[in-house]
Coordinates of C-alpha atoms and ligand atoms in Angstrom, one line a residue:
X1 CA 0.6 9.8 1.3
X2 CA 2.4 11.5 4.2
X3 CA 2.7 10.2 7.7
X4 CA 1.5 11.9 10.8
X5 CA 2.4 11.1 14.4
X6 CA 1.5 13.0 17.6
X7 CA 1.6 12.5 21.3
X8 CA 0.8 14.1 24.6
X9 CA 1.5 12.3 27.9
X10 CA 4.2 11.3 30.2
X11 CA 6.8 9.9 27.8
X12 CA 9.7 11.8 26.3
X13 CA 8.1 13.0 23.1
X14 CA 11.1 13.6 20.8
X15 CA 12.2 9.9 20.8
X16 CA 8.6 8.8 20.5
X17 CA 8.0 11.1 17.4
X18 CA 11.2 9.9 15.7
X19 CA 10.4 6.3 16.4
X20 CA 6.9 6.8 15.0
X21 CA 8.1 8.6 11.9
X22 CA 10.5 5.7 11.2
X23 CA 7.5 3.4 11.1
X24 CA 5.7 5.7 8.8
X25 CA 8.4 6.6 6.4
X26 CA 6.9 4.2 3.8
X27 CA 4.1 6.8 3.4
X28 CA 6.5 9.4 2.0
X29 CA 10.0 10.4 2.7
X30 CA 11.0 13.5 0.7
X31 CA 11.1 15.7 3.8
X32 CA 10.4 15.3 7.5
X33 CA 9.9 17.4 10.6
X34 CA 8.8 17.5 14.3
X35 CA 7.4 20.2 16.6
X36 CA 7.2 19.9 20.4
X37 CA 6.9 22.0 23.5
X38 CA 9.9 22.1 25.7
X39 CA 8.5 23.7 28.7
X40 CA 6.3 26.5 27.3
X41 CA 8.6 27.0 24.3
X42 CA 7.6 25.6 20.9
X43 CA 10.5 24.0 19.0
X44 CA 10.3 23.1 15.3
X45 CA 13.0 21.0 13.5
X46 CA 12.5 20.1 9.9
X47 CA 14.5 19.3 6.8
X48 CA 14.2 18.1 3.2
X49 CA 15.3 14.5 2.7
X50 CA 14.9 11.6 5.0
X51 CA 14.4 11.4 8.8
X52 CA 18.2 11.1 9.5
X53 CA 18.5 14.8 8.6
X54 CA 16.1 15.8 11.4
X55 CA 17.7 13.4 13.8
X56 CA 21.0 15.2 13.2
X57 CA 19.4 18.5 13.8
X58 CA 18.1 17.2 17.2
X59 CA 21.3 15.5 18.3
X60 CA 22.9 18.8 19.4
X61 CA 20.0 19.5 21.8
X62 CA 19.0 15.9 22.8
X63 CA 19.4 16.4 26.6
X64 CA 17.8 19.9 26.5
X65 CA 14.6 18.4 25.0
X66 CA 14.4 15.3 27.3
X67 CA 11.6 17.1 29.2
X68 CA 9.3 17.6 26.2
X69 CA 6.0 15.7 26.6
X70 CA 3.8 16.9 23.7
X71 CA 4.6 17.1 20.0
X72 CA 3.7 16.3 16.4
X73 CA 5.7 15.0 13.5
X74 CA 5.4 14.4 9.8
X75 CA 7.0 12.6 6.9
X76 CA 6.0 14.1 3.5
X77 CA 5.2 12.9 0.0
X78 CA 5.0 16.2 -1.9
X79 CA 1.8 17.2 -3.6
X80 CA 1.8 21.0 -3.5
X81 CA 5.3 22.5 -3.7
X82 CA 8.7 20.9 -4.1
X83 CA 10.2 18.7 -1.4
X84 CA 12.2 21.5 0.3
X85 CA 12.8 22.3 4.0
X86 CA 10.5 25.3 3.7
X87 CA 7.7 23.1 2.4
X88 CA 8.3 20.4 5.0
X89 CA 5.8 20.1 7.9
X90 CA 5.2 21.0 10.7
X91 CA 4.0 24.5 9.5
X92 CA 4.0 27.3 12.1
X93 CA 1.6 30.1 11.7
X94 CA 1.3 32.5 14.6
X95 CA 0.3 30.4 17.7
X96 CA -0.5 27.4 15.6
X97 CA 1.7 24.5 14.5
X98 CA 0.3 21.7 12.3
X99 CA 1.0 18.7 10.2
X100 CA -1.3 17.6 7.4
X101 CA -2.0 14.6 5.2
X102 CA -4.3 15.1 2.2
X103 CA -5.2 17.9 -0.1
X104 CA -7.0 21.2 0.5
X105 CA -8.8 21.7 -2.7
X106 CA -9.8 25.3 -2.3
X107 CA -6.2 26.4 -1.4
X108 CA -6.0 28.8 -4.2
X109 CA -9.1 30.7 -3.0
X110 CA -7.7 30.8 0.5
X111 CA -4.3 32.0 -0.7
X112 CA -5.9 34.7 -2.8
X113 CA -8.0 35.9 0.2
X114 CA -4.9 36.1 2.4
X115 CA -3.0 38.0 -0.2
X116 CA -5.8 40.5 -0.5
X117 CA -5.1 41.3 3.2
X118 CA -1.3 41.4 2.6
X119 CA -0.7 38.0 4.3
X120 CA 1.7 35.6 2.7
X121 CA 2.5 32.0 3.6
X122 CA 6.2 31.0 3.8
X123 CA 5.8 27.8 2.0
X124 CA 4.2 26.7 -1.3
X125 CA 2.0 24.1 0.4
X126 CA -1.8 24.0 0.8
X127 CA -1.2 22.8 4.4
X128 CA 0.3 26.0 5.8
X129 CA -2.9 28.0 4.8
X130 CA -4.9 26.0 7.3
X131 CA -2.7 27.5 10.0
X132 CA -3.9 31.0 9.0
X133 CA -7.5 30.0 9.2
X134 CA -7.0 28.6 12.7
X135 CA -5.1 31.7 13.8
X136 CA -7.9 33.9 12.6
X137 CA -10.3 32.0 14.8
X138 CA -8.0 32.3 17.8
X139 CA -7.7 36.0 17.2
X140 CA -11.5 36.2 17.3
X141 CA -11.3 34.8 20.8
X142 CA -12.1 31.2 20.3
X143 CA -10.4 28.4 22.2
X144 CA -8.1 26.1 20.2
X145 CA -10.5 23.1 19.7
X146 CA -13.3 25.4 18.6
X147 CA -10.8 27.3 16.3
X148 CA -9.8 24.0 14.6
X149 CA -13.4 23.0 14.1
X150 CA -14.3 26.3 12.5
X151 CA -11.2 26.5 10.3
X152 CA -12.0 23.0 9.1
X153 CA -15.4 24.2 7.9
X154 CA -13.6 26.6 5.5
X155 CA -11.6 24.0 3.6
X156 CA -12.7 21.5 1.0
X157 CA -11.0 18.2 0.1
X158 CA -9.7 15.2 1.9
X159 CA -7.5 16.2 4.8
X160 CA -6.4 15.0 8.2
X161 CA -4.6 17.5 10.3
X162 CA -3.0 17.3 13.7
X163 CA -2.1 20.5 15.4
X164 CA -0.9 22.2 18.6
X165 CA -1.2 25.8 19.9
X166 CA 1.1 28.0 21.9
X167 CA -1.8 29.2 24.0
X168 CA -2.6 25.5 25.1
X169 CA 0.8 23.7 25.1
X170 CA -0.4 20.5 26.7
X171 CA -3.0 19.7 24.1
X172 CA -2.9 17.9 20.7
X173 CA -5.9 18.1 18.4
X174 CA -6.4 15.9 15.4
X175 CA -9.1 16.0 12.8
X176 CA -9.8 13.2 10.3
X177 CA -11.6 14.1 7.2
X178 CA -10.6 11.7 4.4
X179 CA -7.0 10.7 5.0
X180 CA -6.7 8.0 7.7
X181 CA -5.9 8.9 11.3
X182 CA -5.9 6.7 14.3
X183 CA -5.7 7.5 18.0
X184 CA -4.9 5.4 21.1
X185 CA -4.8 5.7 24.8
X186 CA -1.2 5.2 26.1
X187 CA -1.5 2.7 28.9
X188 CA 1.0 4.7 30.9
X189 CA -1.1 7.9 30.5
X190 CA -1.3 9.9 27.4
X191 CA -2.7 10.0 23.9
X192 CA -1.1 8.8 20.7
X193 CA -2.0 10.0 17.2
X194 CA -0.8 8.5 13.9
X195 CA -1.7 8.0 10.2
X196 CA -1.9 4.3 10.8
X197 CA -1.5 1.8 13.6
X198 CA 2.2 1.0 13.2
X199 CA 3.7 3.7 15.4
X200 CA 1.1 3.0 18.1
X201 CA 1.6 -0.8 18.4
X202 CA 4.8 -0.3 20.4
X203 CA 2.7 1.1 23.2
X204 CA -0.7 -0.5 22.8
X205 CA -2.7 -2.8 20.5
X206 CA -6.0 -1.1 21.2
X207 CA -6.4 1.4 18.4
X208 CA -9.3 3.7 17.5
X209 CA -9.7 4.3 13.8
X210 CA -11.3 7.7 13.6
X211 CA -14.3 8.3 11.4
X212 CA -14.4 11.0 8.9
X213 CA -15.6 14.1 10.7
X214 CA -14.1 13.2 14.1
X215 CA -12.0 15.6 16.2
X216 CA -9.7 13.9 18.7
X217 CA -8.5 16.0 21.6
X218 CA -5.6 14.7 23.7
X219 CA -4.5 16.5 26.9
X220 CA -4.1 16.0 30.7
X221 CA -7.5 14.6 31.1
X222 CA -7.0 12.0 28.4
X223 CA -8.7 11.5 25.1
X224 CA -12.0 13.0 23.9
X225 CA -13.6 12.5 20.5
X226 CA -16.0 15.2 19.2
X227 CA -18.1 15.6 16.1
X228 CA -16.5 18.1 13.8
X229 CA -19.9 19.4 12.7
X230 CA -21.5 20.0 16.2
X231 CA -18.6 19.7 18.8
X232 CA -20.7 17.0 20.6
X233 CA -18.7 14.3 22.3
X234 CA -19.0 10.8 20.6
X235 CA -17.9 7.3 21.6
X236 CA -15.6 5.3 19.4
X237 CA -14.7 1.7 20.2
X238 CA -11.0 0.6 20.1
X239 CA -10.1 -2.3 17.7
X240 CA -7.6 -4.8 19.2
X241 CA -4.9 -5.5 16.6
X242 CA -3.0 -8.7 16.3
X243 CA 0.2 -7.3 14.7
X244 CA 3.0 -7.6 17.1
X245 CA 5.7 -4.9 17.1
X246 CA 8.4 -7.6 16.5
X247 CA 6.8 -8.2 13.1
X248 CA 7.6 -4.6 12.1
X249 CA 11.4 -5.0 12.3
X250 CA 13.8 -6.3 9.7
X251 CA 14.5 -9.5 11.5
X252 CA 18.1 -9.9 10.3
X253 CA 17.4 -9.2 6.6
X254 CA 19.2 -6.3 4.9
X255 CA 15.9 -4.9 3.7
X256 CA 12.3 -5.1 4.6
X257 CA 11.5 -6.0 1.0
X258 CA 13.7 -9.2 1.2
X259 CA 12.2 -10.1 4.6
X260 CA 8.7 -9.6 3.2
X261 CA 9.5 -11.8 0.1
X262 CA 10.5 -14.5 2.5
X263 CA 7.4 -14.0 4.7
X264 CA 5.2 -14.9 1.8
X265 CA 4.6 -18.6 2.8
X266 CA 3.4 -17.4 6.2
X267 CA 1.3 -14.7 4.6
X268 CA -0.4 -17.3 2.5
X269 CA -1.0 -19.6 5.5
X270 CA -2.4 -16.7 7.5
X271 CA -4.6 -15.6 4.6
X272 CA -5.9 -19.1 4.1
X273 CA -6.7 -19.4 7.7
X274 CA -8.5 -16.0 7.7
X275 CA -10.6 -16.6 4.6
X276 CA -11.4 -20.3 4.8
X277 CA -13.2 -22.3 7.4
X278 CA -10.3 -24.6 8.3
X279 CA -12.5 -26.9 10.3
X280 CA -14.2 -28.1 7.1
X281 CA -12.5 -30.5 4.8
X282 CA -14.5 -29.9 1.5
X283 CA -12.8 -27.8 -1.2
X284 CA -12.7 -24.0 -0.7
X285 CA -14.9 -23.7 2.4
X286 CA -15.1 -19.9 2.8
X287 CA -15.3 -18.8 6.4
X288 CA -18.7 -17.3 7.1
X289 CA -18.6 -13.5 6.7
X290 CA -20.9 -10.9 5.1
X291 CA -19.0 -10.7 1.8
X292 CA -19.4 -14.4 1.0
X293 CA -23.1 -14.1 0.4
X294 CA -22.7 -10.9 -1.7
X295 CA -20.1 -12.6 -3.8
X296 CA -22.3 -15.7 -4.4
X297 CA -25.1 -13.5 -5.7
X298 CA -23.0 -11.7 -8.3
X299 CA -23.8 -12.5 -11.9
X300 CA -20.7 -10.4 -13.0
X301 CA -17.7 -9.1 -11.0
X302 CA -16.0 -5.8 -11.7
X303 CA -12.6 -5.8 -10.1
X304 CA -11.1 -2.4 -9.6
X305 CA -7.6 -1.6 -8.4
X306 CA -4.3 0.3 -9.1
X307 CA -0.7 -0.7 -9.7
X308 CA 0.3 -4.1 -8.3
X309 CA -3.2 -4.7 -7.0
X310 CA -4.5 -4.3 -10.5
X311 CA -2.2 -7.2 -11.5
X312 CA -3.8 -9.3 -8.7
X313 CA -7.2 -8.4 -10.3
X314 CA -6.0 -9.6 -13.7
X315 CA -5.1 -12.9 -12.2
X316 CA -8.5 -13.0 -10.5
X317 CA -10.1 -12.7 -13.9
X318 CA -8.3 -15.8 -15.3
X319 CA -9.1 -17.9 -12.3
X320 CA -12.7 -16.8 -11.7
X321 CA -13.7 -17.1 -15.3
X322 CA -12.1 -20.4 -15.7
X323 CA -13.1 -22.1 -12.4
X324 CA -16.4 -20.4 -11.7
X325 CA -17.5 -19.4 -15.2
X326 CA -18.5 -16.0 -13.9
X327 CA -17.8 -13.0 -16.2
X328 CA -15.2 -10.7 -14.7
X329 CA -14.2 -7.2 -15.8
X330 CA -10.9 -5.7 -14.6
X331 CA -10.6 -2.0 -14.4
X332 CA -7.9 0.6 -13.5
X333 CA -9.6 2.6 -10.8
X334 CA -8.2 5.9 -12.1
X335 CA -9.9 5.3 -15.4
X336 CA -13.1 3.7 -14.3
X337 CA -13.9 6.5 -11.9
X338 CA -14.0 9.1 -14.6
X339 CA -15.9 7.0 -17.2
X340 CA -19.6 6.6 -17.3
X341 CA -19.4 2.8 -17.0
X342 CA -22.3 0.5 -17.6
X343 CA -22.6 -1.8 -14.6
X344 CA -25.1 -4.6 -14.9
X345 CA -28.0 -4.9 -12.5
X346 CA -26.5 -8.1 -10.9
X347 CA -22.9 -6.9 -10.9
X348 CA -20.8 -6.6 -7.8
X349 CA -17.9 -4.1 -7.8
X350 CA -14.9 -5.3 -5.8
X351 CA -12.0 -2.9 -4.9
X352 CA -8.6 -4.5 -4.2
X353 CA -6.1 -2.4 -2.3
X354 CA -3.5 -3.6 0.1
X355 CA -3.5 -0.3 2.0
X356 CA -7.2 0.2 1.7
X357 CA -6.5 3.9 1.3
X358 CA -5.8 4.4 -2.5
X359 CA -7.8 7.4 -3.5
X360 CA -8.9 6.2 -6.9
X361 CA -10.1 2.8 -5.7
X362 CA -12.0 4.4 -2.9
X363 CA -13.6 6.9 -5.2
X364 CA -15.0 4.0 -7.3
X365 CA -16.4 2.3 -4.3
X366 CA -18.1 5.5 -3.1
X367 CA -19.5 6.2 -6.5
X368 CA -20.8 2.7 -6.9
X369 CA -22.4 2.7 -3.5
X370 CA -24.1 6.0 -4.4
X371 CA -25.5 4.3 -7.5
X372 CA -26.8 1.4 -5.4
X373 CA -24.3 -1.1 -6.8
X374 CA -23.2 -3.8 -4.3
X375 CA -19.5 -3.3 -3.3
X376 CA -16.8 -5.4 -1.8
X377 CA -13.3 -4.8 -0.7
X378 CA -10.1 -6.8 -0.3
X379 CA -7.5 -5.2 1.8
X380 CA -4.7 -6.0 4.2
X381 CA -5.4 -3.2 6.7
X382 CA -8.1 -3.5 9.3
X383 CA -10.0 -0.4 9.9
X384 CA -8.8 1.1 6.6
X385 CA -11.1 3.3 4.6
X386 CA -11.9 0.6 2.1
X387 CA -12.8 -1.7 4.9
X388 CA -15.2 0.8 6.2
X389 CA -16.8 2.1 3.0
X390 CA -17.3 -1.1 1.0
X391 CA -20.5 -3.0 1.9
X392 CA -18.4 -5.9 3.0
X393 CA -14.7 -6.6 3.2
X394 CA -12.3 -9.6 3.0
X395 CA -9.0 -9.2 4.8
X396 CA -5.8 -10.7 3.5
X397 CA -3.5 -11.5 6.4
X398 CA 0.0 -10.6 5.1
X399 CA 0.8 -8.6 8.3
X400 CA 2.4 -5.2 8.0
X401 CA 4.3 -4.5 4.8
X402 CA 7.0 -1.8 5.2
X403 CA 8.9 -2.1 1.9
X404 CA 7.2 0.4 -0.4
X405 CA 7.1 -2.2 -3.3
X406 CA 4.2 -4.6 -2.7
X407 CA 5.3 -8.2 -2.3
X408 CA 3.6 -10.3 0.3
X409 CA 0.4 -8.3 0.1
X410 CA 0.3 -9.0 -3.7
X411 CA 0.6 -12.7 -3.2
X412 CA -2.0 -12.6 -0.5
X413 CA -4.4 -10.7 -2.8
X414 CA -3.8 -13.3 -5.5
X415 CA -4.7 -16.0 -3.0
X416 CA -7.9 -14.2 -2.1
X417 CA -8.8 -14.1 -5.8
X418 CA -8.0 -17.8 -6.2
X419 CA -10.1 -18.6 -3.1
X420 CA -13.1 -16.7 -4.5
X421 CA -12.6 -18.5 -7.8
X422 CA -12.5 -21.9 -6.1
X423 CA -15.4 -21.3 -3.8
X424 CA -17.6 -19.9 -6.5
X425 CA -16.5 -22.8 -8.8
X426 CA -17.7 -25.4 -6.3
X427 CA -21.1 -23.7 -6.2
X428 CA -21.5 -22.7 -9.8
X429 CA -19.7 -25.2 -11.9
X430 CA -20.4 -28.8 -10.8
X431 CA -18.8 -30.1 -14.0
X432 CA -15.4 -28.9 -12.7
X433 CA -15.8 -30.1 -9.2
X434 CA -13.1 -32.8 -9.4
X435 CA -10.6 -30.3 -10.8
X436 CA -11.5 -27.7 -8.1
X437 CA -11.0 -30.4 -5.4
X438 CA -7.7 -31.5 -6.7
X439 CA -6.6 -27.8 -6.9
X440 CA -7.6 -27.3 -3.3
X441 CA -5.5 -30.2 -2.1
X442 CA -2.5 -28.7 -3.9
X443 CA -3.2 -25.2 -2.7
X444 CA -3.0 -26.1 1.0
X445 CA 0.5 -27.4 0.4
X446 CA 1.6 -24.4 -1.6
X447 CA 3.1 -22.4 1.4
X448 CA 5.5 -25.2 2.2
X449 CA 6.5 -25.6 -1.4
X450 CA 7.1 -21.9 -1.7
X451 CA 9.1 -21.9 1.5
X452 CA 11.5 -24.5 0.2
X453 CA 11.7 -22.7 -3.2
X454 CA 12.8 -19.5 -1.4
X455 CA 15.6 -21.2 0.5
X456 CA 18.5 -18.8 0.6
X457 CA 21.1 -21.1 -1.1
X458 CA 18.5 -23.1 -3.1
X459 CA 18.6 -23.5 -6.9
X460 CA 16.0 -20.8 -7.5
X461 CA 17.7 -18.0 -5.5
X462 CA 21.2 -19.0 -6.7
X463 CA 20.1 -19.0 -10.3
X464 CA 18.6 -15.5 -9.9
X465 CA 21.8 -14.1 -8.3
X466 CA 23.9 -15.7 -11.1
X467 CA 21.7 -14.3 -13.8
X468 CA 21.6 -10.8 -12.3
X469 CA 25.4 -10.5 -12.3
X470 CA 25.3 -10.9 -16.1
X471 CA 22.2 -8.9 -17.0
X472 CA 22.7 -5.8 -14.9
X473 CA 24.2 -3.7 -17.7
X474 CA 21.3 -4.4 -20.2
X475 CA 19.7 -1.5 -22.0
X476 CA 16.2 -2.7 -20.9
X477 CA 14.0 -5.6 -20.1
X478 CA 10.9 -7.1 -21.6
X479 CA 8.9 -9.5 -19.5
X480 CA 6.6 -11.8 -21.5
X481 CA 4.1 -14.5 -20.7
X482 CA 0.8 -15.9 -21.7
X483 CA -2.3 -16.8 -19.7
X484 CA -1.7 -16.3 -16.0
X485 CA 2.0 -15.6 -16.6
X486 CA 1.0 -12.4 -18.4
X487 CA -0.1 -10.5 -15.2
X488 CA 3.0 -11.9 -13.6
X489 CA 5.1 -10.4 -16.4
X490 CA 3.4 -7.1 -15.9
X491 CA 4.2 -7.3 -12.2
X492 CA 7.8 -8.2 -13.0
X493 CA 8.3 -5.2 -15.2
X494 CA 6.6 -2.9 -12.6
X495 CA 8.9 -4.2 -9.8
X496 CA 12.0 -3.7 -11.8
X497 CA 11.1 -0.1 -12.7
X498 CA 10.0 0.7 -9.3
X499 CA 13.0 -0.4 -7.2
X500 CA 15.9 -0.7 -9.7
X501 CA 14.9 2.2 -11.9
X502 CA 15.6 0.0 -15.0
X503 CA 13.4 0.5 -18.0
X504 CA 11.1 -2.6 -18.3
X505 CA 8.0 -3.5 -20.2
X506 CA 5.6 -6.3 -19.5
X507 CA 3.8 -7.8 -22.5
X508 CA 1.4 -10.6 -23.4
X509 CA 3.9 -12.7 -25.3
X510 CA 1.6 -12.9 -28.4
X511 CA 1.6 -9.1 -28.6
X512 CA 5.3 -8.6 -29.2
X513 CA 5.1 -9.0 -32.9
X514 CA 2.5 -6.2 -33.1
X515 CA 5.0 -3.5 -32.5
X516 CA 7.3 -3.9 -29.5
X517 CA 9.5 -6.4 -31.3
X518 CA 11.1 -3.5 -33.1
X519 CA 12.8 -2.7 -29.8
X520 CA 14.6 -6.0 -29.6
X521 CA 18.4 -6.2 -30.2
X522 CA 21.3 -7.8 -28.4
X523 CA 21.2 -5.1 -25.6
X524 CA 17.8 -6.2 -24.5
X525 CA 17.0 -8.9 -22.0
X526 CA 13.7 -10.8 -22.5
X527 CA 12.5 -12.5 -19.4
X528 CA 10.3 -15.4 -20.7
X529 CA 7.8 -16.9 -18.3
X530 CA 7.0 -20.3 -19.7
X531 CA 6.2 -22.7 -16.9
X532 CA 4.5 -26.0 -17.8
X533 CA 1.0 -24.9 -18.6
X534 CA -1.5 -24.8 -21.5
X535 CA 0.4 -21.8 -23.0
X536 CA 4.0 -23.0 -22.7
X537 CA 4.5 -24.1 -26.4
X538 CA 3.0 -20.8 -27.8
X539 CA 5.2 -18.8 -25.4
X540 CA 8.3 -20.7 -26.7
X541 CA 7.4 -19.7 -30.3
X542 CA 7.5 -16.1 -29.1
X543 CA 10.8 -16.8 -27.4
X544 CA 12.2 -18.0 -30.7
X545 CA 11.0 -14.8 -32.4
X546 CA 13.0 -12.5 -30.1
X547 CA 16.0 -14.8 -29.8
X548 CA 16.4 -14.7 -33.6
X549 CA 16.5 -10.9 -33.4
X550 CA 19.4 -11.0 -31.0
X551 CA 17.7 -10.7 -27.6
X552 CA 19.3 -12.5 -24.6
X553 CA 16.8 -14.7 -22.9
X554 CA 16.3 -15.2 -19.2
X555 CA 14.0 -18.1 -19.1
X556 CA 11.8 -19.0 -16.1
X557 CA 10.3 -22.5 -16.4
X558 CA 9.8 -25.9 -14.8
X559 CA 13.0 -27.3 -13.3
X560 CA 12.9 -30.4 -15.5
X561 CA 12.1 -28.5 -18.7
X562 CA 15.4 -29.2 -20.4
X563 CA 14.2 -28.2 -23.9
X564 CA 13.2 -24.8 -22.7
X565 CA 16.4 -24.4 -20.8
X566 CA 18.5 -25.2 -23.9
X567 CA 17.0 -22.1 -25.6
X568 CA 17.9 -19.7 -22.8
X569 CA 21.0 -17.6 -22.0
X570 CA 20.1 -17.5 -18.3
X571 CA 17.8 -20.0 -16.6
X572 CA 15.7 -19.9 -13.4
X573 CA 14.0 -23.1 -12.5
X574 CA 10.7 -23.1 -10.6
X575 CA 9.1 -26.1 -8.9
X576 CA 7.3 -28.4 -11.4
X577 CA 4.2 -30.6 -11.3
X578 CA 1.5 -28.4 -9.9
X579 CA -1.9 -27.3 -11.0
X580 CA -1.3 -24.5 -13.5
X581 CA -3.5 -22.1 -11.4
X582 CA -0.8 -22.2 -8.7
X583 CA 2.1 -21.2 -11.0
X584 CA 1.8 -17.4 -10.4
X585 CA 2.6 -18.1 -6.8
X586 CA 6.0 -19.5 -7.6
X587 CA 6.7 -17.2 -10.6
X588 CA 6.0 -14.0 -8.7
X589 CA 8.7 -14.4 -6.1
X590 CA 11.2 -14.9 -9.0
X591 CA 10.1 -11.5 -10.4
X592 CA 10.5 -10.0 -6.9
X593 CA 13.9 -11.4 -6.2
X594 CA 15.2 -10.5 -9.7
X595 CA 14.2 -6.9 -9.1
X596 CA 15.6 -7.0 -5.6
X597 CA 19.0 -8.3 -6.7
X598 CA 19.3 -5.9 -9.5
X599 CA 18.3 -3.0 -7.3
X600 CA 21.0 -4.1 -4.7
X601 CA 23.6 -4.3 -7.5
X602 CA 22.6 -0.7 -8.6
X603 CA 22.7 0.4 -5.0
X604 CA 19.2 2.0 -4.9
X605 CA 17.2 2.6 -1.8
X606 CA 15.2 -0.7 -2.1
X607 CA 12.7 -0.1 0.7
X608 CA 12.1 3.5 -0.1
X609 CA 12.4 3.9 -3.9
X610 CA 12.5 7.5 -5.2
X611 CA 9.2 9.3 -5.9
X612 CA 7.0 6.7 -4.4
X613 CA 4.9 6.2 -1.3
X614 CA 3.1 3.1 -0.1
X615 CA -0.3 4.5 0.5
X616 CA -1.4 6.7 -2.4
X617 CA -4.1 8.8 -0.9
X618 CA -4.1 11.4 -3.7
X619 CA -5.5 10.9 -7.1
Ligands
F6R701 C1 3.8 -1.4 -6.4 C2 2.8 -0.8 -5.5 C3 1.8 0.1 -6.1 C4 0.4 -0.2 -5.4 C5 -0.6 0.8 -5.8 C6 -2.0 0.5 -5.2 O1 4.7 -2.2 -5.7 O2 2.9 -1.1 -4.4 O3 1.7 -0.1 -7.5 O4 0.1 -1.5 -5.7 O5 -0.2 2.0 -5.4 O6 -1.9 0.4 -3.8 P1 -3.0 -0.3 -2.9 O7 -2.9 -1.8 -3.1 O8 -2.6 0.1 -1.5 O9 -4.3 0.2 -3.4

C-alpha cells in the first residue's frame, strides 16, 4: 500500500518523481504529493485524488523548478485518516519532510505525548508524527541520518520512510522496516529510491532490495547503506532485473488490464520456462531449485493466500489432490494467522502472493517459520518480502502487472499449481503416469491455444461483447461452477465486483439450492461454467433449477456443446477437447473479459478501481 519514490542526483527531479509515481499508482491512488529542493528552498505540492491534480499544481511553475535535483514523492492508499490533501504525503514538520508506507502502531502514544507538550500535527496520519520525532533529534543537535535512526527506534510497526531535511538539502534518507523499499545507483550519477523496482527500471536494471533494518543514504558522494541498529555501513548486492521498461507501457491497448489479459499466453510460456527444465522431455521436469526438494518431502500441503491468489490455491487443491494424491488444505491467510492451527509434522506451508508483500500472507509465513514448519512461497516479484522470508521460493514469470485487478499473475499462479501437481504426480502416483504424461503434452500447447482463443475478433471475444451489451442492466450476477470451475466462478464474481462495481456472488453450483436460490428472479444473470468435464451434467441440472425460476443464463461451455447452448440466453464458446485440468486456463480469461467489458460499459476506472491497491501491505 502506498508508493514511494525519491531521487538525488543530476537529473531534473520533478519529472522523475512524477514519472515514478505514475508507475507506482497501482499501490494506491487516493492522494498524491511531491517535495523537492529548488535551490535551498523546500517546495511541497500535494493534493487529494490522482496524480493529475499534482501535475496541474506543478504546471504553473514548471520552468522555475527545472533546476531541482533532489526530492521525494508519494501516492497514498489511506489507512489512518481520510484521503484529503491535508493527509496526503509528503508531510512537513519543522526542517523535516517525509513520505511513509506502512503503519506506525504506537501512533496514539506518540500523539498523546506531543499533545502533553502542546504540539499538534496538522494531519490525521500516523506518518506525520514521525516528523516530530526526527525534529526533536535535530533540535538535540544530531545530524539528519542519526536523527532518522534514533527516531525510528521510537516507533513500532512495519514502516518504510524516505525523508529529506532543510539543514542538508542534497541528501535523501530512506529506512526500510517492513514495507518494501528498493534503491539503485543512477548510472549518470545519483541515487534512486522506490517502493518497488518499476520506477527505477527506466534508469537502471540493477536494483538493491533493502533488508529490514537498512538505512539508505543518497547524496553527492553516492549511496551508502547503514544498519539501523548500529549505524555501521553494510554491503548489499544489486539484483539484475530482466523486466524491460517497454513492458511497463500500455502497448496500444486502452487499459493495462486488457493488455495484461492478452499477455497471458506469454506469461504462461515464461512461467513454464522458469519452473521447468525445458531441456528434458519427460513429463513435468521441474527445474532444479531449492523449493523442489522441500515440496517433494511434504506429506501434506497447506496453501495460504488472499483474494485472487486464494482462488489459485483452491485450484491447486483440486489438481494436487487428484494428480499427486497429496492432501492439501487451503486457507485464507487473514483467518489462518489468528487461529491456532494444527499443522502436521510433515506439512509444508506454501504462501501464494503475486506481489509477495501481502501482510496477512507474510504473517503466516513468519509464524510458521518461527514454529519450525517448512515454508515455501510462490510470487511474481523477485526480491519481494515473501521471496526473502519463505525458506524457498518459486517465481512465476508474468512480468510486471500494472492493472490493479490480478489477471496474468493469477493464471501464472494457477500454472505453478498445476506444475507442482504434475511433478509430484509423476513421483508419487505411478498409477496415473499415463494421464500425467498426456496432460503434459497438452499443457505445453496451451499458450498457443489461449492466444488464438483471445484473438480480438474471434468467436470468444465477440460473444462476450455481444452478451455484455444485453446484461449490463442486470440487478446482479451469480457465477456458478463445479469442480475446477468453482474457483473460476469465485474469481469471476470477484473481478466483476472489483472493476465494474456490480454485485456478484460466486458459488459451487450444488450449493445454490441451500439458500442463495431465493435470490433468483428475472433480473438476475447466472453465469454457468459448464465445460466438458466430469461435472458438466450436474452443473446443467443446477442451470435448469435457476432457469425455471426466471434467471437469465449466460453459459460458458465447449464450442461444440449444442445441447448446453440451447439452454442459454447468452453463450460464450471456449475451446473444446482438452484435458479437463486445463479448462480453468480458458475459462478464466472469459471471466476477466466479461468484467472488463462491463466495466468499460459502466465507465469505471478499470486499471485503478476505487478503494483498492495492488499490494496490500496492511492487515
Ligand atoms: C484481485 C486482487 C486481490 C489480490 C489480493 C492478494 O484482483 O488482485 O484480491 O489477489 O490482494 O494479493 P497478492 O497476490 O499480492 O498477495
